[in-house]
Amino acid sequence: MSAFLLSGIPAAFGAPPLIAPEVERDVVVPGGVIFKPTAADEEGAVDRFAEYTLALARRDYAAAYAMLRLSFQAANPRLEWEMNLRKRAAIWADGRIRVLRLSWYPDPAGQPPGLYVAFDFRGDRADGTMDCGYVVVHRAKPGDGFTVVRIDTSEVPSPLMEDGVPKADVLQQLPCYLGKGIATSF
C-alpha cells in the first residue's frame, strides 16, 4: 500500500481507508480457475479506491471524475454525474469509511477483460448518519492503472439508526453489504 495509507496520517477530511488483515476477502472465479491477488494487485486497487474516496470527501469532483473509466464517463456526463453527487452532499463528507469486504473478479464473463476489485464499505459520520455501498475498480492488464467502473452508495439518516446500527426494518431494505461491518466497534 502507499505510504499515505500505511502512515495513518489523517487526510484533511478524514483518515484514508485502511485494509486490515481481518477484512473479508473473496476471490470469485469460474470452476477450475486459480487466481491469487498479489501484493501489487492489492496496492494498486487500494490506492485507486483511496484516491477516489478522498477526492469525493474533498469535493474535488474533477479529480474523482478523471478516475472513472472512459465508458463510465460516456454513460455519465460530468455535469449530470456531479449534480447527482451534490444533491447528496452529506455522502462522503467525513471521508471516514472502512472497507468491510474486498472481492476479486479476474476476467468476469460479459465484462471487458481484466481484474475487477469490489470494495464494500461503511461510512459513519459524526452526526450519526451511516453511508454504505461499494466501489468497483478495474485494471485491463498488469502494469496498467486501475479505473473506477461502478459505484453505489446508500445513506441511512441518524433517526433510522439505533446504537450505530440501522434499525431492523431499514437494515432489510439496504442494498449494501454490511457483513462483519454491522458491528459498531472499529
XYZ file of C-alpha atoms in Angstrom:
186
model
C 0.000 0.000 0.000
C 1.082 3.567 -0.427
C 2.995 5.261 2.362
C -0.012 7.508 2.849
C -2.259 4.548 3.633
C 0.262 2.871 5.870
C 1.166 6.001 7.771
C -2.265 6.541 9.274
C -1.846 10.278 8.757
C -5.338 11.718 8.578
C -6.309 13.453 5.377
C -7.806 16.921 5.504
C -11.320 15.438 5.606
C -10.667 12.204 7.473
C -8.311 9.283 7.515
C -7.809 7.199 4.392
C -9.429 3.781 4.380
C -7.222 1.054 5.752
C -7.471 -2.503 4.517
C -6.863 -4.518 7.645
C -5.985 -8.214 7.567
C -9.343 -9.068 9.164
C -11.292 -7.502 6.261
C -13.255 -10.189 4.453
C -11.618 -11.139 1.178
C -13.234 -13.141 -1.620
C -11.936 -14.334 -4.960
C -14.710 -15.087 -7.450
C -13.594 -17.267 -10.359
C -15.199 -19.937 -12.546
C -14.598 -23.547 -11.506
C -11.095 -24.777 -12.210
C -9.577 -21.309 -12.438
C -6.948 -20.425 -9.874
C -6.253 -16.796 -9.022
C -4.495 -15.247 -6.061
C -4.088 -11.462 -5.977
C -0.544 -10.234 -5.464
C 0.547 -7.530 -3.064
C 0.990 -5.241 -6.094
C -2.580 -6.016 -7.236
C -3.961 -5.062 -3.836
C -1.754 -1.982 -3.552
C -2.894 -0.640 -6.931
C -6.570 -1.319 -6.254
C -6.478 0.115 -2.727
C -4.592 3.200 -3.878
C -7.226 3.935 -6.548
C -10.062 3.347 -4.094
C -8.428 5.654 -1.519
C -7.691 8.379 -4.081
C -11.252 8.251 -5.375
C -12.987 8.314 -1.986
C -10.708 11.044 -0.647
C -11.333 13.159 -3.764
C -15.068 12.847 -3.108
C -14.567 13.737 0.567
C -12.669 16.883 -0.509
C -15.421 17.631 -3.041
C -12.786 17.542 -5.789
C -15.238 16.313 -8.394
C -12.862 16.955 -11.295
C -10.238 14.643 -9.782
C -12.821 11.966 -8.908
C -14.366 12.091 -12.391
C -10.950 11.712 -14.008
C -10.575 8.368 -12.205
C -13.669 6.918 -13.880
C -13.254 4.525 -16.805
C -13.923 6.291 -20.113
C -17.000 4.138 -20.844
C -18.393 5.085 -17.414
C -17.770 8.750 -18.207
C -19.516 8.356 -21.583
C -22.584 6.903 -19.852
C -22.479 9.575 -17.111
C -21.784 13.066 -18.468
C -19.736 15.049 -15.960
C -22.285 17.762 -15.157
C -25.068 15.241 -14.539
C -22.745 12.994 -12.504
C -21.575 15.918 -10.370
C -25.099 17.296 -9.879
C -26.232 13.901 -8.579
C -23.382 13.889 -6.065
C -24.106 17.469 -4.992
C -27.758 16.531 -4.324
C -26.476 14.073 -1.724
C -23.978 16.485 -0.192
C -23.552 14.614 3.101
C -22.287 11.414 1.473
C -18.504 11.091 1.639
C -18.427 14.281 3.735
C -16.344 12.984 6.619
C -14.092 10.821 4.493
C -14.235 8.252 7.325
C -15.012 4.924 5.785
C -13.897 1.395 6.431
C -13.737 -1.421 3.981
C -15.810 -4.425 5.022
C -15.065 -6.766 2.143
C -12.634 -6.852 -0.756
C -13.783 -9.055 -3.672
C -11.608 -10.008 -6.645
C -13.076 -10.850 -10.064
C -10.459 -11.760 -12.693
C -11.899 -11.657 -16.232
C -15.601 -11.966 -15.308
C -17.911 -13.182 -18.068
C -19.657 -10.459 -20.021
C -17.227 -7.712 -18.997
C -14.160 -6.237 -20.694
C -11.135 -8.390 -19.783
C -9.066 -7.577 -16.759
C -9.076 -7.595 -12.996
C -12.052 -6.146 -11.133
C -11.941 -5.408 -7.415
C -15.047 -4.508 -5.391
C -14.711 -2.585 -2.131
C -17.808 -2.930 0.065
C -17.638 -0.162 2.653
C -19.365 1.507 5.541
C -19.010 5.165 6.485
C -20.035 6.508 9.875
C -20.370 10.260 10.206
C -20.168 12.349 13.371
C -23.880 13.233 13.037
C -24.865 9.556 13.455
C -25.631 9.074 9.772
C -24.266 5.989 8.035
C -23.256 5.516 4.409
C -22.700 2.128 2.862
C -22.093 0.846 -0.619
C -19.395 -0.304 -2.945
C -16.816 0.976 -5.387
C -15.520 -1.289 -8.160
C -12.161 -0.647 -9.794
C -10.766 -2.298 -12.947
C -7.349 -2.849 -14.460
C -7.250 -4.050 -18.080
C -3.836 -5.729 -17.788
C -0.950 -5.967 -15.330
C 1.023 -2.747 -15.258
C -1.999 -0.598 -16.156
C -3.580 1.682 -13.598
C -6.954 0.960 -12.038
C -10.015 2.982 -13.014
C -13.360 3.268 -11.226
C -16.074 1.406 -13.126
C -19.041 1.246 -10.772
C -20.257 2.985 -7.611
C -23.342 2.529 -5.460
C -23.874 4.343 -2.178
C -26.817 4.460 0.220
C -27.325 6.809 3.139
C -29.094 5.961 6.395
C -30.099 9.130 8.285
C -29.443 9.206 12.034
C -33.173 8.864 13.001
C -33.120 5.449 11.286
C -30.074 4.303 13.265
C -30.053 2.698 16.686
C -26.805 2.240 18.641
C -24.740 2.663 15.464
C -26.739 0.079 13.504
C -29.583 0.658 11.030
C -32.943 -0.223 12.592
C -34.164 -3.719 11.664
C -36.757 -2.572 9.107
C -34.174 -0.329 7.409
C -31.461 -2.964 7.509
C -33.609 -5.341 5.461
C -34.041 -2.704 2.742
C -30.398 -1.722 2.334
C -28.711 -2.882 -0.855
C -25.392 -2.560 0.990
C -23.275 -5.394 2.246
C -22.674 -4.910 5.940
C -21.383 -8.360 6.887
C -18.989 -8.136 9.797
C -19.249 -4.344 9.490
C -22.609 -4.322 11.202
C -20.703 -4.261 14.465
C -20.247 -0.771 15.799
C -16.718 -1.297 17.117
C -13.896 -0.078 14.898
